[in-house]
Coordinates of C-alpha atoms and ligand atoms in Angstrom, one line a residue:
M1 CA -10.8 -11.0 27.1
S2 CA -10.2 -7.7 27.6
S3 CA -12.7 -5.5 25.6
T4 CA -9.3 -3.3 24.8
W5 CA -7.1 -5.6 23.4
W6 CA -6.7 -4.3 20.3
R7 CA -5.2 -1.4 21.9
D8 CA -1.3 -3.0 22.0
A9 CA -2.4 -6.0 19.1
V10 CA -0.1 -7.1 16.3
I11 CA -2.7 -7.5 13.6
Y12 CA -2.3 -9.9 10.8
Q13 CA -3.5 -9.0 7.0
V14 CA -4.4 -11.8 5.3
Y15 CA -5.2 -10.9 1.7
V16 CA -7.6 -14.7 1.7
R17 CA -7.0 -14.2 -2.6
S18 CA -3.5 -15.2 -2.3
F19 CA -2.9 -16.6 1.2
A20 CA -3.3 -20.7 0.5
D21 CA -5.4 -22.4 -2.0
S22 CA -6.6 -25.6 -0.2
N23 CA -8.5 -27.3 -3.1
G24 CA -6.4 -26.4 -6.2
D25 CA -8.2 -23.3 -8.2
G26 CA -5.7 -21.3 -7.8
T27 CA -7.3 -19.0 -5.5
G28 CA -6.3 -18.8 -2.1
D29 CA -9.8 -19.6 0.6
L30 CA -10.8 -20.5 3.7
P31 CA -10.1 -23.8 4.4
G32 CA -6.2 -22.3 3.0
V33 CA -6.4 -19.8 6.3
V34 CA -7.2 -22.8 8.5
S35 CA -4.6 -24.5 7.1
K36 CA -2.0 -22.1 8.0
L37 CA -3.1 -21.4 12.4
D38 CA -0.4 -22.9 13.4
Y39 CA 2.4 -20.9 11.7
L40 CA 0.4 -17.9 12.2
E41 CA 0.6 -19.0 16.3
E42 CA 3.3 -19.2 16.3
L43 CA 4.1 -15.9 14.6
G44 CA 2.5 -14.7 17.8
V45 CA 0.0 -12.5 16.3
D46 CA -3.0 -11.4 17.8
A47 CA -4.9 -11.2 15.2
L48 CA -6.2 -11.5 11.7
W49 CA -7.7 -9.2 9.6
L50 CA -9.3 -11.3 6.3
T51 CA -10.1 -9.2 3.4
P52 CA -13.1 -10.4 1.6
F53 CA -14.4 -12.9 1.3
F54 CA -18.1 -12.6 0.3
P55 CA -19.8 -13.1 -2.6
S56 CA -18.6 -11.1 -5.6
P57 CA -18.0 -10.8 -9.2
Q58 CA -14.5 -9.9 -8.3
A59 CA -14.0 -7.0 -10.1
D60 CA -12.0 -5.7 -7.5
G61 CA -10.6 -8.6 -5.5
G62 CA -13.7 -8.7 -3.2
Y63 CA -14.2 -4.7 -2.7
D64 CA -17.3 -5.2 -5.2
V65 CA -19.7 -7.3 -2.8
S66 CA -22.3 -8.6 -3.6
D67 CA -23.9 -9.9 -1.0
Y68 CA -22.8 -8.7 2.7
R69 CA -24.0 -11.7 4.9
D70 CA -22.3 -15.0 3.1
V71 CA -19.3 -16.6 1.8
D72 CA -18.1 -16.7 -1.7
P73 CA -18.2 -20.0 -3.2
M74 CA -14.6 -19.8 -4.3
Y75 CA -13.6 -18.9 -0.8
G76 CA -15.3 -21.5 0.8
S77 CA -19.0 -21.9 3.2
L78 CA -20.3 -20.0 6.0
D79 CA -19.7 -23.4 8.1
D80 CA -15.7 -23.2 6.9
F81 CA -15.3 -19.7 8.3
R82 CA -17.2 -20.4 11.3
T83 CA -14.7 -23.5 11.4
L84 CA -11.9 -20.8 10.3
L85 CA -13.4 -18.9 13.4
D86 CA -13.2 -21.5 16.1
E87 CA -9.9 -22.9 15.3
A88 CA -8.7 -19.5 15.4
H89 CA -10.3 -18.7 18.8
A90 CA -9.0 -21.7 20.4
R91 CA -5.8 -20.8 20.0
R92 CA -6.3 -16.9 20.8
I93 CA -5.9 -15.4 17.8
R94 CA -8.8 -13.1 16.9
I95 CA -10.8 -12.6 13.7
I96 CA -11.8 -9.3 11.4
V97 CA -13.6 -9.7 8.9
D98 CA -13.6 -6.1 6.0
I99 CA -16.6 -4.4 5.9
V100 CA -17.2 -2.3 2.3
P101 CA -20.0 0.3 3.1
N102 CA -19.3 2.9 0.8
H103 CA -20.5 0.7 -2.5
C104 CA -20.8 -2.6 -3.1
S105 CA -21.1 -4.5 -6.9
D106 CA -23.1 -3.6 -9.5
A107 CA -25.2 -7.0 -9.2
H108 CA -26.3 -6.0 -5.7
P109 CA -29.6 -7.5 -5.9
D110 CA -30.4 -3.9 -4.3
F111 CA -28.1 -2.2 -7.9
Q112 CA -30.2 -4.6 -9.8
A113 CA -33.5 -3.1 -8.3
A114 CA -32.4 0.7 -8.7
L115 CA -31.4 -0.3 -12.4
A116 CA -35.1 -1.7 -13.4
A117 CA -36.8 0.8 -11.5
A118 CA -37.5 4.7 -12.7
P119 CA -36.0 8.0 -12.2
G120 CA -36.9 8.9 -8.4
S121 CA -38.2 5.5 -7.4
P122 CA -37.1 4.6 -3.4
E123 CA -34.8 1.9 -5.2
R124 CA -33.1 4.7 -7.1
D125 CA -32.9 6.7 -3.9
R126 CA -30.4 4.0 -2.2
F127 CA -27.9 4.9 -4.7
I128 CA -26.5 8.0 -6.3
F129 CA -28.4 9.1 -9.8
R130 CA -28.6 11.9 -11.0
D131 CA -29.3 13.8 -14.5
G132 CA -26.9 14.6 -16.6
L133 CA -25.8 18.0 -17.6
G134 CA -26.1 19.2 -21.4
E135 CA -29.2 20.1 -23.6
H136 CA -30.0 15.8 -23.5
G137 CA -28.4 15.4 -20.0
E138 CA -25.2 13.7 -22.1
L139 CA -22.9 15.4 -19.7
P140 CA -21.9 13.9 -16.3
P141 CA -23.7 15.5 -13.0
S142 CA -20.3 16.6 -11.9
D143 CA -16.7 16.6 -12.4
W144 CA -15.8 14.2 -10.5
Q145 CA -13.1 11.3 -10.6
S146 CA -13.1 7.9 -9.7
K147 CA -10.3 7.0 -7.7
F148 CA -9.4 4.4 -9.9
G149 CA -9.1 6.8 -13.1
G150 CA -12.2 8.3 -15.1
P151 CA -15.1 10.0 -14.4
A152 CA -17.0 8.8 -11.5
W153 CA -19.9 8.2 -12.9
D154 CA -21.9 5.9 -15.5
R155 CA -24.8 6.2 -17.8
V156 CA -27.6 4.0 -17.2
P157 CA -29.7 2.9 -20.8
D158 CA -32.8 5.4 -19.2
G159 CA -29.9 8.5 -19.2
Q160 CA -29.5 8.8 -16.2
W161 CA -26.2 8.3 -14.4
Y162 CA -24.8 6.7 -10.7
M163 CA -21.5 7.4 -8.8
H164 CA -19.1 5.4 -8.4
I165 CA -15.8 6.5 -6.8
F166 CA -14.3 3.6 -7.1
S167 CA -14.7 1.6 -11.2
R168 CA -17.9 1.0 -12.9
E169 CA -18.9 -1.9 -11.1
Q170 CA -18.7 -0.4 -7.5
P171 CA -21.9 1.7 -7.7
D172 CA -22.2 4.6 -4.1
F173 CA -24.3 3.7 -1.4
N174 CA -26.7 7.0 -0.7
W175 CA -25.9 7.0 3.1
R176 CA -28.7 9.6 4.2
N177 CA -31.2 6.8 3.1
P178 CA -32.3 5.2 6.5
A179 CA -32.4 2.2 4.4
V180 CA -28.9 1.7 4.1
R181 CA -28.1 2.5 7.4
E182 CA -30.1 -0.6 8.8
D183 CA -28.6 -2.9 6.1
F184 CA -25.3 -2.5 7.6
D185 CA -26.5 -2.7 10.9
R186 CA -27.9 -6.0 9.8
T187 CA -24.5 -7.0 8.7
L188 CA -22.5 -6.1 11.6
R189 CA -24.5 -8.2 13.7
F190 CA -24.7 -10.3 11.7
W191 CA -21.2 -10.8 11.5
S192 CA -20.9 -10.1 15.6
D193 CA -23.4 -12.7 16.4
L194 CA -21.6 -15.4 14.2
G195 CA -18.3 -14.3 16.9
V196 CA -15.8 -12.2 15.2
D197 CA -13.9 -10.0 17.3
G198 CA -13.9 -6.6 15.2
F199 CA -14.0 -5.3 11.8
R200 CA -12.3 -3.2 8.6
I201 CA -13.8 -0.2 7.6
D202 CA -13.5 0.4 3.9
V203 CA -12.9 3.7 2.9
A204 CA -14.7 4.4 6.1
H205 CA -14.2 8.7 5.1
G206 CA -16.4 8.3 1.8
L207 CA -19.6 7.1 2.8
M208 CA -21.1 10.9 3.1
K209 CA -21.5 13.2 0.2
D210 CA -22.3 16.7 -0.4
L211 CA -25.8 16.3 -2.4
E212 CA -26.8 19.6 -2.9
A213 CA -28.1 20.7 -6.2
P214 CA -26.0 21.9 -8.4
L215 CA -23.3 19.3 -7.2
R216 CA -20.1 21.2 -6.5
N217 CA -17.3 20.5 -8.8
T218 CA -14.2 19.7 -6.9
C219 CA -11.6 21.0 -9.9
G220 CA -9.7 18.2 -10.0
A221 CA -9.4 18.1 -6.0
D222 CA -9.3 14.2 -6.3
N223 CA -8.4 12.7 -2.8
A224 CA -9.4 13.7 0.7
P225 CA -6.8 17.3 1.7
L226 CA -3.8 15.9 2.7
L227 CA -3.7 18.5 5.3
S228 CA -7.0 20.4 6.6
P229 CA -7.3 21.6 9.8
P230 CA -9.9 19.7 11.9
E231 CA -13.0 21.9 10.6
G232 CA -12.4 21.1 7.8
D233 CA -15.6 19.3 5.4
N234 CA -15.0 21.3 2.5
H235 CA -14.4 18.2 -0.1
P236 CA -18.1 17.2 -2.0
F237 CA -17.4 13.5 -1.3
W238 CA -14.5 13.1 1.2
D239 CA -14.1 13.2 4.9
R240 CA -17.6 14.7 5.1
D241 CA -18.6 16.0 9.0
E242 CA -21.7 13.8 8.2
V243 CA -19.9 10.8 8.2
H244 CA -19.5 10.7 12.1
E245 CA -22.9 10.4 12.2
V246 CA -22.8 6.4 11.3
Y247 CA -20.2 5.7 13.3
R248 CA -21.7 6.9 16.4
E249 CA -24.8 4.6 15.5
W250 CA -22.0 1.6 14.8
R251 CA -20.3 2.6 18.4
K252 CA -23.9 1.4 19.6
V253 CA -24.2 -1.7 17.5
L254 CA -20.9 -2.6 18.4
D255 CA -21.2 -2.5 22.4
E256 CA -24.0 -4.8 22.1
Y257 CA -21.4 -7.7 21.6
D258 CA -19.5 -8.5 25.1
P259 CA -16.6 -7.6 24.6
P260 CA -17.8 -5.1 21.9
R261 CA -16.7 -5.4 18.5
L262 CA -13.2 -3.4 16.7
A263 CA -13.7 -1.2 14.8
V264 CA -10.8 0.1 12.5
A265 CA -11.4 2.4 10.0
E266 CA -9.3 2.9 6.8
A267 CA -10.0 6.4 6.4
G268 CA -7.4 8.7 3.8
V269 CA -7.7 12.2 5.8
S270 CA -5.5 14.6 7.3
L271 CA -3.5 13.6 10.5
D272 CA -5.4 16.9 12.2
R273 CA -8.8 15.0 10.9
L274 CA -8.0 11.6 11.5
P275 CA -8.5 11.4 15.4
L276 CA -12.0 12.6 14.8
Y277 CA -12.8 8.7 13.9
V278 CA -11.9 7.4 16.6
R279 CA -13.7 9.7 19.3
Q280 CA -14.9 7.9 22.5
D281 CA -18.0 7.6 20.9
E282 CA -17.4 6.5 17.5
L283 CA -14.2 3.9 16.3
D284 CA -11.7 2.2 17.9
Q285 CA -8.6 2.7 15.6
A286 CA -7.8 3.8 12.1
F287 CA -4.6 2.5 9.9
N288 CA -1.7 4.9 10.3
F289 CA -0.3 5.6 6.7
F290 CA 1.4 8.7 7.4
Y291 CA 3.9 6.0 8.6
L292 CA 3.8 4.0 6.0
R293 CA 4.3 6.9 3.3
C294 CA 7.2 8.4 5.5
P295 CA 10.6 9.0 4.1
W296 CA 13.4 7.1 5.0
Q297 CA 14.5 10.1 7.2
A298 CA 14.6 9.8 11.7
D299 CA 13.8 13.9 12.2
E300 CA 10.8 13.0 9.6
F301 CA 9.7 9.6 11.1
R302 CA 9.9 11.2 14.5
R303 CA 7.4 14.2 13.4
V304 CA 4.9 11.3 12.1
I305 CA 5.3 9.8 15.6
D306 CA 5.0 12.2 17.6
S307 CA 2.1 13.6 16.0
A308 CA 0.3 10.3 15.8
L309 CA 0.2 9.8 19.6
A310 CA -0.7 12.8 20.1
G311 CA -3.3 13.0 17.9
V312 CA -4.5 9.8 19.7
A313 CA -4.2 11.2 23.1
S314 CA -6.3 14.3 22.3
V315 CA -8.8 11.7 22.2
G316 CA -8.0 8.7 24.3
A317 CA -8.0 6.3 21.9
S318 CA -4.4 4.3 20.6
T319 CA -2.7 4.7 16.8
S320 CA -1.4 2.1 14.7
W321 CA 1.6 1.5 12.8
V322 CA 1.4 0.0 9.4
L323 CA 4.0 -0.5 6.5
S324 CA 2.6 -3.0 3.7
N325 CA -0.5 -3.5 2.5
H326 CA -3.1 -5.0 -0.6
D327 CA -3.0 -1.5 -1.7
V328 CA 0.8 -0.2 -2.1
V329 CA 4.3 -1.5 -3.3
R330 CA 6.0 -3.5 -0.3
H331 CA 7.9 -1.7 2.0
R332 CA 10.9 -4.1 1.2
T333 CA 11.0 -2.7 -2.3
R334 CA 9.7 1.1 -1.4
Y335 CA 12.4 1.7 0.8
G336 CA 15.5 0.4 -2.0
L337 CA 14.3 3.3 -4.0
P338 CA 15.9 7.0 -3.7
N339 CA 13.4 8.9 -1.4
G340 CA 11.2 11.1 -3.2
T341 CA 10.6 8.2 -5.9
D342 CA 6.8 7.9 -6.3
P343 CA 6.5 4.3 -6.0
V344 CA 3.2 4.4 -8.3
K345 CA 5.1 6.2 -10.8
W346 CA 7.9 3.7 -10.5
L347 CA 5.5 0.6 -11.2
A348 CA 3.9 1.9 -14.8
G349 CA 7.6 1.7 -15.8
N350 CA 8.0 -2.2 -14.6
G351 CA 10.3 -1.3 -11.9
T352 CA 13.2 -0.8 -13.4
E353 CA 13.6 3.5 -13.4
P354 CA 15.2 4.1 -10.7
P355 CA 16.7 0.5 -10.2
A356 CA 15.8 -0.6 -6.4
D357 CA 18.1 -1.5 -4.2
D358 CA 17.0 -5.1 -3.0
A359 CA 19.9 -5.1 0.0
L360 CA 19.1 -1.7 1.0
G361 CA 15.3 -2.5 1.2
E362 CA 16.2 -5.5 3.1
K363 CA 18.5 -3.5 5.3
R364 CA 15.3 -1.1 6.1
A365 CA 12.7 -4.0 6.4
R366 CA 14.3 -5.3 8.6
A367 CA 15.5 -2.1 10.7
S368 CA 11.6 -1.2 10.3
V369 CA 10.2 -3.8 11.8
L370 CA 11.9 -3.5 15.2
L371 CA 10.3 0.5 15.2
T372 CA 7.2 -0.9 14.1
L373 CA 6.9 -3.5 17.3
A374 CA 8.7 -1.2 19.8
L375 CA 5.9 2.0 19.5
P376 CA 3.3 1.8 21.9
G377 CA -0.1 1.4 19.6
A378 CA -1.4 -1.7 17.4
A379 CA 0.7 -2.6 14.5
Y380 CA -0.8 -4.0 11.4
L381 CA 1.5 -6.8 9.5
Y382 CA 0.6 -7.3 5.7
Q383 CA 1.0 -11.4 5.1
G384 CA 4.6 -12.5 3.2
E385 CA 6.3 -9.1 5.4
E386 CA 7.5 -11.5 7.7
L387 CA 9.1 -13.5 5.3
G388 CA 10.7 -10.8 3.1
L389 CA 8.6 -10.5 0.2
P390 CA 9.6 -7.7 -2.2
E391 CA 6.9 -6.0 -4.8
V392 CA 7.1 -7.8 -8.6
P393 CA 6.9 -5.1 -10.2
D394 CA 7.2 -7.1 -13.5
L395 CA 3.7 -8.6 -14.1
P396 CA 3.5 -9.3 -17.7
A397 CA -0.3 -7.2 -18.8
E398 CA -2.1 -10.2 -19.7
A399 CA -2.0 -10.8 -16.7
L400 CA -2.7 -8.2 -14.3
R401 CA -6.6 -8.3 -12.5
D402 CA -6.4 -5.0 -10.5
P403 CA -9.3 -2.7 -12.6
I404 CA -6.8 0.3 -12.4
Y405 CA -4.9 -0.8 -15.2
E406 CA -7.5 -1.1 -17.4
R407 CA -9.3 2.4 -15.9
T408 CA -5.8 4.5 -16.4
G409 CA -5.7 3.0 -19.7
G410 CA -2.5 1.1 -18.8
R411 CA -0.6 4.7 -17.4
E412 CA -0.9 2.9 -13.8
K413 CA 0.0 -0.9 -13.3
G414 CA -2.0 -1.4 -10.2
R415 CA -1.6 -2.8 -7.3
D416 CA -1.4 -6.5 -8.3
G417 CA 2.4 -6.5 -7.2
C418 CA 1.9 -6.7 -3.8
R419 CA -0.5 -9.5 -4.0
V420 CA 1.4 -12.5 -5.7
P421 CA 0.4 -15.5 -4.0
L422 CA 2.6 -16.6 -1.0
P423 CA 5.5 -19.1 -1.5
W424 CA 5.1 -21.6 2.0
N425 CA 7.2 -24.0 0.5
A426 CA 10.4 -24.0 -2.5
D427 CA 10.0 -27.9 -3.2
E428 CA 5.9 -27.8 -3.8
P429 CA 4.0 -27.1 -6.8
A430 CA 3.8 -22.8 -7.1
F431 CA 5.9 -22.8 -4.0
G432 CA 3.4 -24.5 -1.5
F433 CA 0.8 -21.9 -2.6
G434 CA -1.9 -24.8 -3.5
A435 CA -1.9 -27.8 -6.5
G436 CA -3.6 -25.4 -9.5
T437 CA -2.2 -22.3 -11.3
P438 CA -1.9 -19.4 -8.7
W439 CA -4.4 -16.3 -10.3
L440 CA -1.4 -14.2 -10.4
P441 CA 2.0 -15.5 -11.8
Q442 CA 4.8 -16.3 -8.7
P443 CA 7.9 -15.3 -10.1
Q444 CA 10.9 -17.8 -11.1
G445 CA 13.0 -17.4 -7.5
W446 CA 10.0 -17.2 -5.4
G447 CA 10.8 -20.4 -3.6
R448 CA 13.8 -18.5 -2.0
Y449 CA 11.2 -16.7 0.4
A450 CA 9.8 -19.4 1.3
A451 CA 8.9 -20.3 4.7
S452 CA 10.2 -23.6 4.3
E453 CA 13.6 -21.9 3.5
Q454 CA 13.4 -19.4 6.6
E455 CA 12.3 -22.4 8.7
G456 CA 15.5 -22.7 11.2
D457 CA 17.2 -20.1 10.0
E458 CA 17.5 -17.7 13.0
G459 CA 18.8 -14.5 10.1
S460 CA 15.8 -14.9 8.2
F461 CA 13.1 -12.4 8.0
L462 CA 10.8 -14.9 9.9
A463 CA 13.1 -15.7 12.9
L464 CA 13.2 -12.2 13.4
Y465 CA 9.8 -11.5 13.0
R466 CA 8.7 -14.5 15.8
R467 CA 11.6 -13.2 18.1
A468 CA 10.8 -9.5 18.3
V469 CA 6.6 -10.0 17.9
R470 CA 6.9 -12.7 21.2
A471 CA 9.5 -10.5 23.2
R472 CA 6.7 -7.4 22.3
R473 CA 3.9 -9.4 23.9
Q474 CA 6.4 -10.4 27.2
L475 CA 7.7 -6.2 27.5
L476 CA 4.1 -5.3 27.1
A477 CA 3.8 -7.0 30.5
L478 CA 6.4 -5.2 31.8
A479 CA 5.4 -2.0 30.2
P480 CA 2.0 -0.7 29.2
G481 CA 1.5 2.2 28.7
D482 CA 0.7 4.4 25.8
G483 CA 4.2 6.5 25.8
I484 CA 7.7 6.8 24.5
E485 CA 10.9 9.1 25.9
W486 CA 12.9 10.2 23.2
I487 CA 16.6 10.0 23.4
N488 CA 18.8 12.7 22.1
A489 CA 21.2 10.0 20.4
G490 CA 22.1 12.4 17.2
C491 CA 19.8 13.6 13.9
D492 CA 20.1 10.6 11.7
V493 CA 19.5 8.6 14.8
L494 CA 16.0 7.4 16.3
A495 CA 16.1 6.6 20.0
F496 CA 13.9 6.1 22.3
R497 CA 12.4 4.6 26.1
R498 CA 9.6 2.6 26.4
G499 CA 10.1 1.1 30.0
P500 CA 12.6 -1.3 30.4
L501 CA 12.9 -0.9 26.6
Q502 CA 15.3 1.2 24.1
C503 CA 14.9 1.0 20.8
M504 CA 17.3 2.8 18.2
L505 CA 17.2 3.1 14.6
N506 CA 20.4 4.4 12.7
F507 CA 19.2 6.2 9.7
G508 CA 22.3 7.9 9.3
P509 CA 25.8 6.8 7.5
T510 CA 27.5 7.0 10.9
P511 CA 27.7 4.1 13.2
V512 CA 27.0 5.0 16.5
P513 CA 27.2 3.4 19.5
V514 CA 24.4 0.7 20.9
P515 CA 22.6 2.0 24.4
A516 CA 24.2 0.4 27.5
G517 CA 22.3 -2.5 28.5
R518 CA 21.5 -6.2 27.6
V519 CA 20.7 -6.7 23.5
L520 CA 17.4 -8.1 23.3
L521 CA 17.2 -8.1 19.6
S522 CA 19.0 -6.5 16.2
S523 CA 17.9 -6.3 12.6
T524 CA 21.6 -7.9 12.0
G525 CA 21.3 -10.4 14.5
G526 CA 23.5 -11.1 17.3
E527 CA 25.0 -7.9 20.1
P528 CA 26.5 -5.1 17.8
Q529 CA 28.2 -2.8 20.3
E530 CA 27.6 -0.3 17.3
L531 CA 24.7 0.1 14.4
G532 CA 25.9 1.0 11.1
A533 CA 23.5 2.9 8.9
D534 CA 20.0 1.5 9.0
E535 CA 20.6 -1.0 11.8
S536 CA 18.0 -1.1 14.6
V537 CA 18.2 -2.6 17.5
W538 CA 16.2 -3.3 21.0
V539 CA 18.3 -2.7 24.3
L540 CA 16.7 -4.2 28.3
A541 CA 18.0 -1.1 30.5
Ligands
LIG601 C1 -9.7 0.6 -0.4 C2 -9.3 -0.7 -0.2 C3 -9.4 -1.5 -1.8 C4 -10.2 -1.3 -2.6 C5 -10.7 0.7 -2.5 C6 -12.2 0.3 -3.4 O1 -9.0 1.5 -0.1 O2 -7.9 -0.7 0.4 O3 -8.2 -2.5 -2.1 O4 -9.7 -1.1 -4.4 O5 -10.8 0.3 -0.7 O6 -13.0 -0.8 -2.1

C-alpha cells in the first residue's frame, strides 16, 4: 500500500449521526455506514473520514468526547467499528477517524476529577483553571470569548474559572502538561493498532495557549488572524508556534506504523501559516478553507489555487480542496446567494433574505465538482453533496441541536441545516435514512434528492460525481504530479492543463468555445461546443 495514498485521494466525510440509521432509533450509526459501503465503493472514493463516534453526551455533536478509546452505544460498539474497518478495507476504502485534542467533554473522568480536586492540584493542571479577576474573583480571568458565543470561561463552585474555546461542556486541555500529551499518544496508538488509516485533527491550531500571567486580553480579536506573516504567533490562543512541538511528537507516533498513519489538520489559520502544519516532520495535510470561502469569481479562484499550490510546494506536501463540511452552509445553497452575502447572517433569517437562487446554486455546484476533482491534491467531499443536497435553512427553533443557537441567544442559527439526515430512498420512511424518527427533521420534498431517484439517471448529480471520480482515477494514472499549467481563456474563465486533461470553468456571462479535443465530461451533460455561464468541462487533448 502506498504510504502517500492520501496525496491525491478523494476522501468522503461521513457525518455518522446523519448518514444511515440501522436500528431505527433516529440516529445514524456504524452498522449504517457498513450498509452503504457498496454505494461508496461505486462512488469511487478512496477513504472515509468519520466524524466523532466516541462516547459523548453530544453537547456539540460528539466533539465533546468523554472517552477517546471506545464507541458510543448510540453509534454501535467497538466490534461494529472493527467490522466497518474490515468491510471498508475489503473494498479498498480507507478509514480516517476524528481526534479532538483541544478539549474533551465535561463528563470526561479527567475533568470530573479536576472538579473534585482542589485549586492547584495535578488534576486541575490537566485543564486551564485560573482565579478570577475583581475583588472576589467574580470576573473572568481574561476577556477571551468562546467561538460559540459568550465568555470562554465558566466558574466552578469553589470560585475558580476554567477555559473553553467552545461550549461550557467542552473544557480545554492544558497541552503543557505531559500527562495530557501521553494520553493522546495512547489514543493515536489505540486506533492505529486497530487498523485505522489516519486521523482528522480537530481545531489543530488551538492546542497551545499563552498562559503567562497576567493573561493577555484579545480585545475582540477572537479568531486566528486571516492574514498574518509566517512569523505571526501573536494571538493568546490561536495558531501559536508551540503547537508545532505537539505535531512533531505525533509524527513520530504516526510513523511507528506501516504505512504511516495520515493526519489532516483542521487549522483555521492564515494561508501563509497553513504550510507550517504540513512540514515534513509534522502533519500530512490541512483543509483548505480558502477554497471553500472563495467568492464565485475566476480571478479569486485562481489566486486561491495558486497560493495553495505554492504554499504546499514550499514544504513538499500536497494540498486539499473542500467546498462543504458539517460546519458550513452547503455549497449548492451558498453558490445561489449573491456574492458577498454572509451565509451565517443569511441563516439567521431562516434563509429568506436575500432569497437563494437554487437553479443557479445547482449549476455552480455541478460546475465546481469538475474543478475540484481536476486539481492536484486531495478532494474532500461532504456526504450528500453527491446528491446535490441544499442547506435546510428553516429548521424550526425547537428542532435545533447545535449549541451555537443557544449560546448566541438565538442570534445565530448554528449548523444543523447542513446536518439533516440523508435521503436514500424516496419511498421509505424517513426517505430511507432509517425506520425511526430522524434526530433532525427532514424537509418535505427531501425525497427528490434521494439516491434511489438518481440511480440510473445519467443527468443526475450522482451520475456526474461517479463519472468524475472514476475519470479522475484513470487520469491520475496518466498524469501524476502536482502541477497545473494555466491557459489564458479570458478574465472570466478558469482554464488549465494537467497532463492530458484540460479543465475549463466559465464564471462569466459570455459563452466561450470549448477547447479542441475529446470532451470527457461536462457539468451540463453531453458534449458542448461552447461553455455558458457557470458551466465546466473536461477535455482530453
Ligand atoms: C471543529 C468541528 C466542529 C466542532 C468544533 C469544536 O471545528 O468541525 O464541528 O464544533 O471543532 O470541537
